[in-house]
Amino acid sequence: MNRIDTKYLIRRDVLYKLLWEMKDRYYVQEINGHRVSLYHTTYLDTENIAMYLAHQSGRRPREKIRLRSYIDTGQTFLEIKDKNNKGRTRKTRIPIEDINQLQTADVQGFITEKSHFSPGDIFPRLKNSFYRITLVNVEMTERLTIDLDIRFLNVYTQQACKIEELVIVELKQDGNYTSYAKKILSQHQIRPASISKYCLGSILTDDTIKYNRFKKKIRYINKLINT
């Protein structure tokens, strides 16, 4: 839960080539017989989208709060993710039944203890779903998550969108180990190009928000998926 994350953006057709090249160096996580798992996420933010604007301005440390449901296991967690000035991500979480449980004393106490935000100041902002493949290298030093069929629904604007051709690959490492995945990605001239799903979904479903810092990345994504 304390790690360095590196993201890459690729087209879906490129993914199959990468998986073939990495097949002998990585295990595939299987949950209840499924190797492709469905996730549902609800991102929370303040009324003036303070968490989004922290990303938009490039501020660190910064925070993200979400409810994430792991459909294959039937589990839902309230997760708080902090990114510090050194680029490390720390995640803490507690199990939760559903969004209505946000009002309980235990959950509000967890938010008060672990977050910089008050429980009364954060609300559901964006819903997101995707399918995920998780790879673990044979040395057990890193995980590689591969997110497909990404969909968004904005709670405030009620705008929805999906990005079927975009795949978000995220390398999660606890230390500075040599990564075979990094080597393969580099050979295909695929460079790190981080953007959070919360920020991406917010931009695509709300025409009123500021996204100057993300304009270059949005152009890159549009070019990537429309090539």
Coordinates of N, CA and C in Angstrom, one line a residue:
M1 N 0.8 -1.2 0.0 CA 0.0 0.0 0.0 C 0.8 1.3 0.0
N2 N 2.2 1.1 0.0 CA 3.1 2.2 -0.1 C 4.1 1.9 -1.2
R3 N 4.0 2.7 -2.3 CA 4.6 2.2 -3.5 C 4.9 3.4 -4.5
I4 N 5.6 3.0 -5.6 CA 5.8 3.9 -6.7 C 5.0 3.4 -7.8
D5 N 4.1 4.3 -8.4 CA 3.3 4.0 -9.5 C 3.7 4.7 -10.8
T6 N 3.8 4.0 -11.9 CA 4.1 4.5 -13.2 C 3.0 4.1 -14.2
K7 N 2.4 5.1 -14.8 CA 1.3 4.8 -15.8 C 1.8 4.9 -17.2
Y8 N 1.1 4.2 -18.1 CA 1.3 4.2 -19.5 C 0.0 4.1 -20.2
L9 N -0.1 4.9 -21.3 CA -1.4 4.9 -22.1 C -1.1 4.2 -23.4
I10 N -1.9 3.2 -23.7 CA -1.7 2.5 -25.0 C -3.1 2.2 -25.7
R11 N -3.0 1.8 -26.9 CA -4.2 1.4 -27.6 C -4.5 -0.1 -27.3
R12 N -5.7 -0.5 -27.4 CA -6.1 -1.8 -27.1 C -5.4 -2.9 -28.0
D13 N -5.2 -2.5 -29.3 CA -4.6 -3.5 -30.2 C -3.1 -3.7 -29.8
V14 N -2.5 -2.7 -29.3 CA -1.1 -2.8 -28.8 C -1.0 -3.8 -27.6
L15 N -2.0 -3.8 -26.8 CA -2.0 -4.6 -25.6 C -1.7 -6.0 -25.9
Y16 N -2.3 -6.6 -26.9 CA -2.1 -8.0 -27.2 C -0.7 -8.4 -27.5
K17 N 0.0 -7.5 -28.2 CA 1.4 -7.7 -28.5 C 2.2 -7.7 -27.3
L18 N 2.0 -6.7 -26.4 CA 2.7 -6.6 -25.1 C 2.5 -7.9 -24.2
L19 N 1.3 -8.3 -24.1 CA 1.0 -9.5 -23.3 C 1.7 -10.7 -23.8
W20 N 1.8 -10.9 -25.1 CA 2.5 -12.0 -25.7 C 4.0 -12.0 -25.4
E21 N 4.6 -10.8 -25.4 CA 6.0 -10.7 -25.1 C 6.3 -10.8 -23.6
M22 N 5.3 -10.6 -22.8 CA 5.6 -10.7 -21.3 C 5.1 -12.0 -20.7
K23 N 4.5 -12.9 -21.5 CA 3.8 -14.0 -21.0 C 4.7 -15.0 -20.2
D24 N 6.0 -15.0 -20.4 CA 6.8 -16.0 -19.7 C 7.4 -15.4 -18.5
R25 N 7.2 -14.1 -18.2 CA 7.8 -13.4 -17.1 C 6.8 -12.9 -16.0
Y26 N 5.5 -13.2 -16.3 CA 4.5 -12.7 -15.4 C 3.4 -13.7 -15.2
Y27 N 2.9 -13.8 -14.0 CA 1.7 -14.6 -13.6 C 0.5 -13.7 -13.8
V28 N -0.7 -14.3 -14.1 CA -1.9 -13.6 -14.2 C -2.7 -13.9 -12.9
Q29 N -3.2 -12.8 -12.2 CA -4.0 -13.0 -11.1 C -5.4 -13.5 -11.4
E30 N -5.8 -14.5 -10.7 CA -7.1 -15.1 -11.0 C -8.0 -15.1 -9.7
I31 N -9.2 -14.6 -9.8 CA -10.1 -14.4 -8.7 C -11.4 -15.1 -9.0
N32 N -11.7 -16.1 -8.2 CA -13.0 -16.9 -8.5 C -13.1 -17.4 -9.9
G33 N -12.0 -17.8 -10.5 CA -12.0 -18.3 -11.9 C -11.9 -17.2 -12.9
H34 N -11.8 -15.9 -12.6 CA -11.8 -14.9 -13.5 C -10.4 -14.2 -13.6
R35 N -9.9 -14.1 -14.8 CA -8.6 -13.4 -15.0 C -8.8 -11.9 -15.5
V36 N -10.1 -11.6 -15.8 CA -10.4 -10.2 -16.1 C -11.5 -9.8 -15.2
S37 N -11.3 -8.8 -14.3 CA -12.2 -8.5 -13.2 C -12.8 -7.1 -13.4
L38 N -14.1 -7.1 -13.0 CA -14.8 -5.8 -13.2 C -14.7 -5.0 -11.9
Y39 N -14.4 -3.7 -12.0 CA -14.3 -2.8 -10.9 C -15.3 -1.7 -11.1
H40 N -16.0 -1.2 -10.0 CA -16.8 0.0 -10.0 C -16.2 1.0 -9.0
T41 N -16.1 2.2 -9.3 CA -15.5 3.2 -8.5 C -16.4 4.5 -8.4
T42 N -16.5 5.0 -7.2 CA -17.2 6.3 -7.0 C -16.2 7.2 -6.4
Y43 N -15.8 8.3 -7.1 CA -14.8 9.3 -6.5 C -15.6 10.4 -5.7
L44 N -15.0 10.7 -4.6 CA -15.6 11.8 -3.8 C -14.7 13.0 -3.9
D45 N -15.4 14.2 -3.8 CA -14.6 15.4 -3.8 C -15.5 16.5 -3.1
T46 N -14.9 17.6 -2.9 CA -15.6 18.7 -2.2 C -16.5 19.4 -3.3
E47 N -17.4 20.3 -2.8 CA -18.3 21.0 -3.7 C -17.5 21.8 -4.7
N48 N -16.4 22.4 -4.3 CA -15.6 23.1 -5.3 C -14.4 22.3 -5.9
I49 N -14.6 21.0 -5.9 CA -13.7 20.0 -6.5 C -12.2 20.3 -6.1
A50 N -11.9 20.4 -4.9 CA -10.6 20.7 -4.4 C -9.6 19.6 -4.7
M51 N -10.0 18.4 -4.7 CA -9.1 17.3 -5.0 C -8.7 17.3 -6.5
Y52 N -9.7 17.5 -7.4 CA -9.4 17.6 -8.8 C -8.5 18.8 -9.1
L53 N -8.8 20.0 -8.4 CA -7.9 21.1 -8.7 C -6.5 21.0 -8.2
A54 N -6.3 20.2 -7.2 CA -5.0 19.9 -6.7 C -4.2 19.1 -7.8
H55 N -4.9 18.2 -8.5 CA -4.2 17.5 -9.6 C -4.0 18.5 -10.7
Q56 N -5.0 19.3 -11.0 CA -4.9 20.2 -12.1 C -3.7 21.2 -12.0
S57 N -3.4 21.5 -10.8 CA -2.4 22.5 -10.5 C -1.0 21.8 -10.3
G58 N -1.0 20.5 -10.2 CA 0.2 19.7 -10.0 C 0.7 19.8 -8.6
R59 N -0.2 20.0 -7.7 CA 0.2 20.2 -6.3 C 0.5 18.8 -5.6
R60 N 1.5 18.8 -4.8 CA 1.9 17.7 -4.0 C 2.3 18.1 -2.6
P61 N 2.0 17.4 -1.6 CA 1.2 16.2 -1.5 C -0.2 16.5 -1.9
R62 N -0.9 15.5 -2.4 CA -2.3 15.6 -2.8 C -3.0 14.3 -2.4
E63 N -4.4 14.3 -2.5 CA -5.2 13.2 -2.0 C -6.3 12.9 -2.9
K64 N -6.7 11.6 -2.9 CA -7.9 11.1 -3.6 C -8.7 10.2 -2.7
I65 N -10.0 10.4 -2.7 CA -10.9 9.6 -1.8 C -11.9 8.9 -2.8
R66 N -12.1 7.6 -2.6 CA -13.0 6.9 -3.5 C -13.6 5.7 -2.8
L67 N -14.7 5.2 -3.3 CA -15.3 3.9 -3.0 C -15.0 3.0 -4.1
R68 N -14.4 1.9 -3.9 CA -14.1 0.9 -5.0 C -14.7 -0.4 -4.7
S69 N -15.5 -0.9 -5.6 CA -16.1 -2.2 -5.5 C -15.4 -3.2 -6.4
Y70 N -15.0 -4.3 -5.8 CA -14.3 -5.4 -6.5 C -15.4 -6.5 -6.8
I71 N -16.0 -6.5 -8.0 CA -17.2 -7.2 -8.2 C -17.0 -8.7 -8.1
D72 N -15.8 -9.2 -8.5 CA -15.6 -10.7 -8.4 C -15.6 -11.2 -7.0
T73 N -15.2 -10.4 -6.0 CA -15.1 -10.8 -4.6 C -16.3 -10.3 -3.8
G74 N -17.0 -9.4 -4.4 CA -18.2 -8.8 -3.6 C -17.7 -7.8 -2.6
Q75 N -16.5 -7.3 -2.6 CA -16.0 -6.4 -1.6 C -16.0 -5.0 -2.1
T76 N -16.3 -4.1 -1.1 CA -16.2 -2.6 -1.4 C -15.4 -2.0 -0.3
F77 N -14.5 -1.1 -0.7 CA -13.7 -0.4 0.3 C -13.8 1.1 0.1
L78 N -13.7 1.8 1.2 CA -13.4 3.3 1.1 C -11.9 3.4 1.1
E79 N -11.3 4.0 0.1 CA -9.9 4.1 0.0 C -9.4 5.6 -0.1
I80 N -8.4 5.9 0.7 CA -7.8 7.2 0.7 C -6.4 7.0 0.1
K81 N -6.1 7.7 -1.0 CA -4.7 7.7 -1.6 C -4.0 9.0 -1.5
D82 N -2.8 9.0 -0.9 CA -2.0 10.2 -0.8 C -0.8 10.0 -1.7
K83 N -0.4 11.0 -2.4 CA 0.8 11.1 -3.2 C 1.7 12.1 -2.6
N84 N 2.9 11.7 -2.2 CA 3.8 12.7 -1.6 C 4.7 13.4 -2.6
N85 N 5.6 14.3 -2.0 CA 6.5 15.1 -2.9 C 7.5 14.2 -3.7
K86 N 7.7 13.0 -3.2 CA 8.7 12.1 -3.9 C 8.0 11.2 -4.9
G87 N 6.7 11.3 -5.1 CA 6.0 10.5 -6.1 C 5.6 9.2 -5.6
R88 N 5.7 8.9 -4.3 CA 5.2 7.7 -3.7 C 3.8 7.8 -3.3
T89 N 3.0 6.7 -3.6 CA 1.6 6.6 -3.3 C 1.4 5.8 -2.1
R90 N 0.6 6.3 -1.1 CA 0.3 5.5 0.1 C -1.3 5.4 0.1
K91 N -1.7 4.1 0.2 CA -3.2 3.9 0.2 C -3.6 3.3 1.5
T92 N -4.6 3.8 2.1 CA -5.2 3.2 3.3 C -6.7 3.0 3.0
R93 N -7.3 1.9 3.6 CA -8.7 1.6 3.2 C -9.4 0.9 4.4
I94 N -10.7 0.9 4.3 CA -11.5 0.1 5.3 C -12.7 -0.5 4.5
P95 N -13.2 -1.7 4.8 CA -14.3 -2.2 4.2 C -15.6 -1.4 4.4
I96 N -16.4 -1.4 3.5 CA -17.7 -0.6 3.6 C -18.7 -1.3 2.8
E97 N -20.0 -1.3 3.2 CA -21.0 -2.0 2.5 C -21.5 -1.2 1.2
D98 N -21.8 0.0 1.4 CA -22.2 0.9 0.2 C -22.0 2.3 0.6
I99 N -22.4 3.2 -0.3 CA -22.2 4.6 -0.2 C -23.0 5.2 1.0
N100 N -24.1 4.6 1.4 CA -24.9 5.1 2.5 C -24.1 4.9 3.8
Q101 N -23.1 4.1 3.9 CA -22.4 3.9 5.1 C -21.4 5.0 5.4
L102 N -21.3 5.9 4.4 CA -20.4 7.1 4.6 C -20.8 7.9 5.8
Q103 N -22.1 7.8 6.2 CA -22.6 8.6 7.3 C -22.4 8.0 8.7
T104 N -21.9 6.7 8.7 CA -21.7 6.1 10.0 C -20.5 6.6 10.8
A105 N -20.5 6.5 12.1 CA -19.4 7.1 12.9 C -18.1 6.5 12.6
D106 N -18.0 5.1 12.4 CA -16.8 4.5 12.1 C -16.1 5.0 10.8
V107 N -16.9 5.2 9.8 CA -16.4 5.6 8.5 C -16.0 7.1 8.6
Q108 N -16.8 7.9 9.2 CA -16.4 9.3 9.4 C -15.2 9.5 10.2
G109 N -15.0 8.6 11.2 CA -13.8 8.7 12.1 C -12.6 8.3 11.3
F110 N -12.7 7.3 10.4 CA -11.6 6.9 9.5 C -11.2 8.1 8.6
I111 N -12.2 8.8 8.0 CA -11.9 9.9 7.1 C -11.2 11.0 7.9
T112 N -11.7 11.3 9.1 CA -11.1 12.3 9.9 C -9.7 12.0 10.3
E113 N -9.4 10.8 10.6 CA -8.1 10.4 11.0 C -7.1 10.3 9.8
K114 N -7.5 9.8 8.7 CA -6.6 9.5 7.6 C -6.6 10.6 6.5
S115 N -7.6 11.5 6.4 CA -7.7 12.4 5.3 C -7.5 13.9 5.8
H116 N -7.1 14.7 4.9 CA -7.0 16.2 5.2 C -8.4 16.8 5.0
F117 N -9.4 16.1 4.6 CA -10.7 16.7 4.4 C -11.7 16.2 5.4
S118 N -12.7 17.1 5.7 CA -13.7 16.7 6.7 C -14.8 15.8 6.0
P119 N -15.3 14.8 6.7 CA -16.3 14.0 6.2 C -17.5 14.7 5.6
G120 N -17.9 15.8 6.3 CA -19.1 16.6 5.9 C -18.8 17.4 4.6
D121 N -17.6 17.5 4.2 CA -17.3 18.4 3.0 C -17.1 17.6 1.7
I122 N -17.2 16.3 1.7 CA -16.9 15.5 0.5 C -18.2 14.7 0.1
F123 N -18.4 14.7 -1.2 CA -19.6 14.1 -1.8 C -19.3 13.3 -3.0
P124 N -20.1 12.4 -3.5 CA -19.9 11.6 -4.7 C -19.8 12.6 -5.9
R125 N -18.8 12.4 -6.7 CA -18.6 13.4 -7.8 C -18.6 12.7 -9.2
L126 N -18.0 11.5 -9.3 CA -17.8 10.8 -10.5 C -17.9 9.3 -10.3
K127 N -18.6 8.6 -11.2 CA -18.6 7.1 -11.2 C -17.8 6.6 -12.3
N128 N -17.2 5.5 -12.1 CA -16.3 4.9 -13.1 C -16.4 3.4 -13.1
S129 N -16.3 2.7 -14.2 CA -16.2 1.3 -14.2 C -15.2 0.9 -15.3
F130 N -14.5 -0.3 -15.1 CA -13.6 -0.8 -16.0 C -13.3 -2.2 -15.7
Y131 N -12.7 -2.9 -16.7 CA -12.2 -4.3 -16.5 C -10.7 -4.2 -16.3
R132 N -10.2 -5.1 -15.4 CA -8.8 -5.1 -15.1 C -8.2 -6.5 -15.2
I133 N -7.0 -6.5 -15.8 CA -6.1 -7.7 -15.8 C -4.9 -7.3 -14.9
T134 N -4.6 -8.2 -13.9 CA -3.5 -7.9 -13.0 C -2.4 -8.9 -13.2
L135 N -1.2 -8.5 -13.5 CA 0.0 -9.3 -13.7 C 0.9 -9.1 -12.5
V136 N 1.6 -10.2 -12.1 CA 2.6 -10.2 -11.1 C 3.9 -10.8 -11.7
N137 N 5.0 -10.2 -11.6 CA 6.2 -10.7 -12.2 C 6.7 -12.0 -11.4
V138 N 7.5 -12.8 -12.0 CA 7.9 -14.1 -11.4 C 8.8 -13.9 -10.2
E139 N 9.4 -12.7 -10.1 CA 10.3 -12.4 -9.0 C 9.5 -11.8 -7.8
M140 N 8.2 -11.6 -8.0 CA 7.3 -11.0 -7.0 C 7.7 -9.7 -6.5
T141 N 8.2 -8.8 -7.3 CA 8.7 -7.5 -6.9 C 7.8 -6.4 -7.5
E142 N 6.9 -6.7 -8.4 CA 6.0 -5.7 -9.0 C 4.7 -6.3 -9.4
R143 N 3.7 -5.4 -9.5 CA 2.4 -5.7 -10.1 C 2.2 -4.8 -11.3
L144 N 1.5 -5.3 -12.3 CA 1.1 -4.5 -13.5 C -0.4 -4.6 -13.7
T145 N -1.1 -3.5 -13.5 CA -2.5 -3.5 -13.7 C -2.8 -3.0 -15.1
I146 N -3.8 -3.6 -15.8 CA -4.2 -3.2 -17.2 C -5.7 -3.0 -17.2
D147 N -6.1 -1.7 -17.4 CA -7.5 -1.3 -17.3 C -8.1 -1.1 -18.7
L148 N -9.2 -1.8 -18.9 CA -9.8 -1.8 -20.3 C -11.3 -1.3 -20.2
D149 N -11.9 -0.9 -21.3 CA -13.3 -0.6 -21.4 C -13.7 0.4 -20.3
I150 N -13.0 1.5 -20.3 CA -13.2 2.5 -19.2 C -14.4 3.4 -19.5
R151 N -15.3 3.5 -18.5 CA -16.5 4.2 -18.6 C -16.7 5.2 -17.4
F152 N -17.3 6.3 -17.7 CA -17.5 7.4 -16.7 C -19.0 7.9 -16.7
L153 N -19.4 8.3 -15.5 CA -20.7 8.9 -15.4 C -20.5 10.0 -14.3
N154 N -20.8 11.3 -14.7 CA -20.6 12.4 -13.8 C -21.9 12.6 -13.0
V155 N -21.7 12.5 -11.7 CA -22.9 12.6 -10.8 C -23.6 13.9 -10.9
Y156 N -22.8 15.0 -11.1 CA -23.4 16.4 -11.2 C -24.0 16.7 -12.5
T157 N -23.3 16.5 -13.6 CA -23.8 16.8 -14.9 C -24.6 15.7 -15.6
Q158 N -24.5 14.5 -15.1 CA -25.2 13.3 -15.6 C -24.7 13.0 -17.0
Q159 N -23.5 13.6 -17.4 CA -22.9 13.2 -18.7 C -22.2 11.9 -18.5
A160 N -22.3 11.0 -19.5 CA -21.6 9.7 -19.5 C -20.7 9.7 -20.8
C161 N -19.6 8.9 -20.7 CA -18.8 8.6 -21.8 C -18.0 7.3 -21.6
K162 N -17.5 6.8 -22.7 CA -16.7 5.6 -22.6 C -15.5 5.7 -23.6
I163 N -14.4 5.1 -23.2 CA -13.2 5.1 -24.0 C -12.7 3.7 -24.3
E164 N -13.3 3.1 -25.3 CA -13.1 1.6 -25.5 C -11.7 1.3 -26.0
E165 N -11.1 2.2 -26.8 CA -9.8 1.9 -27.4 C -8.6 2.2 -26.5
L166 N -8.8 3.0 -25.4 CA -7.7 3.3 -24.5 C -7.5 2.3 -23.4
V167 N -6.3 1.9 -23.2 CA -5.9 1.0 -22.1 C -4.9 1.8 -21.2
I168 N -5.2 1.7 -19.9 CA -4.3 2.3 -18.9 C -3.5 1.2 -18.2
V169 N -2.2 1.2 -18.4 CA -1.3 0.3 -17.8 C -0.6 1.0 -16.7
E170 N -0.6 0.3 -15.5 CA 0.1 0.9 -14.3 C 1.0 -0.1 -13.7
L171 N 2.3 0.4 -13.6 CA 3.3 -0.5 -12.9 C 3.4 0.0 -11.5
K172 N 3.3 -1.0 -10.6 CA 3.3 -0.7 -9.1 C 4.5 -1.4 -8.5
Q173 N 5.4 -0.6 -7.9 CA 6.6 -1.2 -7.4 C 6.8 -0.7 -6.0
D174 N 7.3 -1.5 -5.1 CA 7.6 -1.1 -3.7 C 9.1 -0.5 -3.6
G175 N 9.9 -0.9 -4.5 CA 11.3 -0.5 -4.5 C 11.8 -0.3 -5.9
N176 N 13.1 0.1 -6.0 CA 13.7 0.4 -7.3 C 14.3 -0.9 -7.9
Y177 N 13.4 -1.8 -8.3 CA 13.8 -3.1 -8.9 C 13.8 -2.9 -10.5
T178 N 14.7 -3.8 -11.1 CA 14.7 -3.8 -12.6 C 13.3 -4.4 -13.0
S179 N 12.7 -3.8 -14.0 CA 11.4 -4.2 -14.5 C 11.4 -4.6 -15.9
Y180 N 11.0 -5.9 -16.2 CA 11.0 -6.4 -17.5 C 9.9 -5.7 -18.3
A181 N 8.8 -5.3 -17.6 CA 7.7 -4.6 -18.3 C 8.1 -3.2 -18.8
K182 N 8.9 -2.5 -18.0 CA 9.5 -1.2 -18.4 C 10.3 -1.4 -19.7
K183 N 11.1 -2.5 -19.7 CA 12.0 -2.7 -20.8 C 11.2 -3.0 -22.1
I184 N 10.1 -3.8 -22.0 CA 9.3 -4.1 -23.2 C 8.6 -2.8 -23.6
L185 N 8.0 -2.0 -22.7 CA 7.3 -0.8 -23.1 C 8.3 0.2 -23.7
S186 N 9.5 0.3 -23.2 CA 10.5 1.2 -23.8 C 10.8 0.7 -25.2
Q187 N 11.0 -0.6 -25.4 CA 11.3 -1.1 -26.8 C 10.2 -0.7 -27.8
H188 N 9.0 -0.6 -27.3 CA 7.9 -0.2 -28.2 C 7.7 1.3 -28.2
Q189 N 8.6 2.0 -27.6 CA 8.6 3.5 -27.6 C 7.4 4.0 -26.9
I190 N 7.0 3.3 -25.8 CA 5.9 3.7 -25.0 C 6.4 4.3 -23.7
R191 N 6.2 5.6 -23.5 CA 6.8 6.3 -22.4 C 5.7 6.6 -21.3
P192 N 6.1 6.8 -20.1 CA 5.2 7.1 -19.0 C 4.3 8.3 -19.4
A193 N 3.0 8.2 -19.2 CA 2.1 9.3 -19.5 C 1.0 9.3 -18.5
S194 N 1.3 9.7 -17.3 CA 0.3 9.6 -16.3 C -0.9 10.5 -16.3
I195 N -2.1 10.0 -16.1 CA -3.2 10.8 -15.8 C -4.2 10.0 -15.0
S196 N -4.8 10.6 -14.0 CA -5.7 9.8 -13.1 C -7.1 9.6 -13.9
K197 N -7.7 8.5 -13.6 CA -9.0 8.2 -14.2 C -10.0 9.3 -13.6
Y198 N -9.8 9.7 -12.4 CA -10.8 10.7 -11.9 C -10.7 12.0 -12.7
C199 N -9.4 12.4 -12.9 CA -9.3 13.7 -13.7 C -9.8 13.5 -15.1
L200 N -9.4 12.4 -15.7 CA -9.8 12.2 -17.1 C -11.3 12.1 -17.3
G201 N -12.0 11.4 -16.4 CA -13.4 11.3 -16.4 C -14.1 12.6 -16.2
S202 N -13.5 13.4 -15.2 CA -14.1 14.7 -14.9 C -14.0 15.7 -16.1
I203 N -12.9 15.6 -16.8 CA -12.7 16.5 -18.0 C -13.7 16.1 -19.1
L204 N -13.9 14.8 -19.3 CA -14.7 14.3 -20.4 C -16.2 14.4 -20.2
T205 N -16.6 14.7 -18.9 CA -18.0 14.7 -18.6 C -18.5 16.0 -18.0
D206 N -17.6 17.0 -17.9 CA -18.0 18.3 -17.4 C -17.3 19.4 -18.2
D207 N -18.0 20.1 -19.0 CA -17.5 21.1 -19.9 C -17.0 22.4 -19.1
T208 N -17.4 22.5 -17.8 CA -17.1 23.8 -17.1 C -15.8 23.8 -16.4
I209 N -15.2 22.7 -16.2 CA -14.0 22.6 -15.3 C -12.7 23.0 -16.1
K210 N -11.8 23.6 -15.3 CA -10.5 24.0 -15.8 C -9.6 22.8 -16.0
Y211 N -8.9 22.7 -17.1 CA -8.0 21.6 -17.3 C -6.8 21.9 -18.1
N212 N -6.3 23.2 -17.9 CA -5.1 23.6 -18.7 C -3.9 22.7 -18.6
R213 N -3.7 22.2 -17.4 CA -2.5 21.3 -17.2 C -2.6 20.0 -18.0
F214 N -3.9 19.6 -18.3 CA -4.1 18.3 -18.9 C -4.3 18.4 -20.4
K215 N -4.3 19.6 -21.0 CA -4.7 19.7 -22.4 C -3.8 18.9 -23.3
K216 N -2.5 18.9 -23.0 CA -1.5 18.2 -23.8 C -1.8 16.7 -23.7
K217 N -2.2 16.2 -22.5 CA -2.5 14.8 -22.4 C -3.8 14.4 -23.0
I218 N -4.7 15.3 -23.0 CA -6.0 15.0 -23.7 C -5.8 14.9 -25.2
R219 N -5.0 15.8 -25.7 CA -4.7 15.8 -27.1 C -3.9 14.5 -27.5
Y220 N -3.0 14.1 -26.6 CA -2.3 12.8 -26.8 C -3.2 11.6 -26.8
I221 N -4.2 11.6 -25.9 CA -5.1 10.5 -25.8 C -6.0 10.5 -27.1
N222 N -6.5 11.6 -27.5 CA -7.3 11.7 -28.7 C -6.6 11.2 -29.9
K223 N -5.3 11.6 -30.0 CA -4.5 11.2 -31.2 C -4.3 9.6 -31.1
L224 N -4.0 9.2 -29.9 CA -3.7 7.7 -29.7 C -4.9 6.9 -30.1
I225 N -6.1 7.2 -29.6 CA -7.2 6.3 -29.8 C -7.9 6.5 -31.2
N226 N -7.5 7.6 -31.9 CA -8.1 7.9 -33.2 C -7.1 7.6 -34.4
T227 N -6.0 7.1 -34.0 CA -5.0 6.7 -35.1 C -5.4 5.5 -35.9

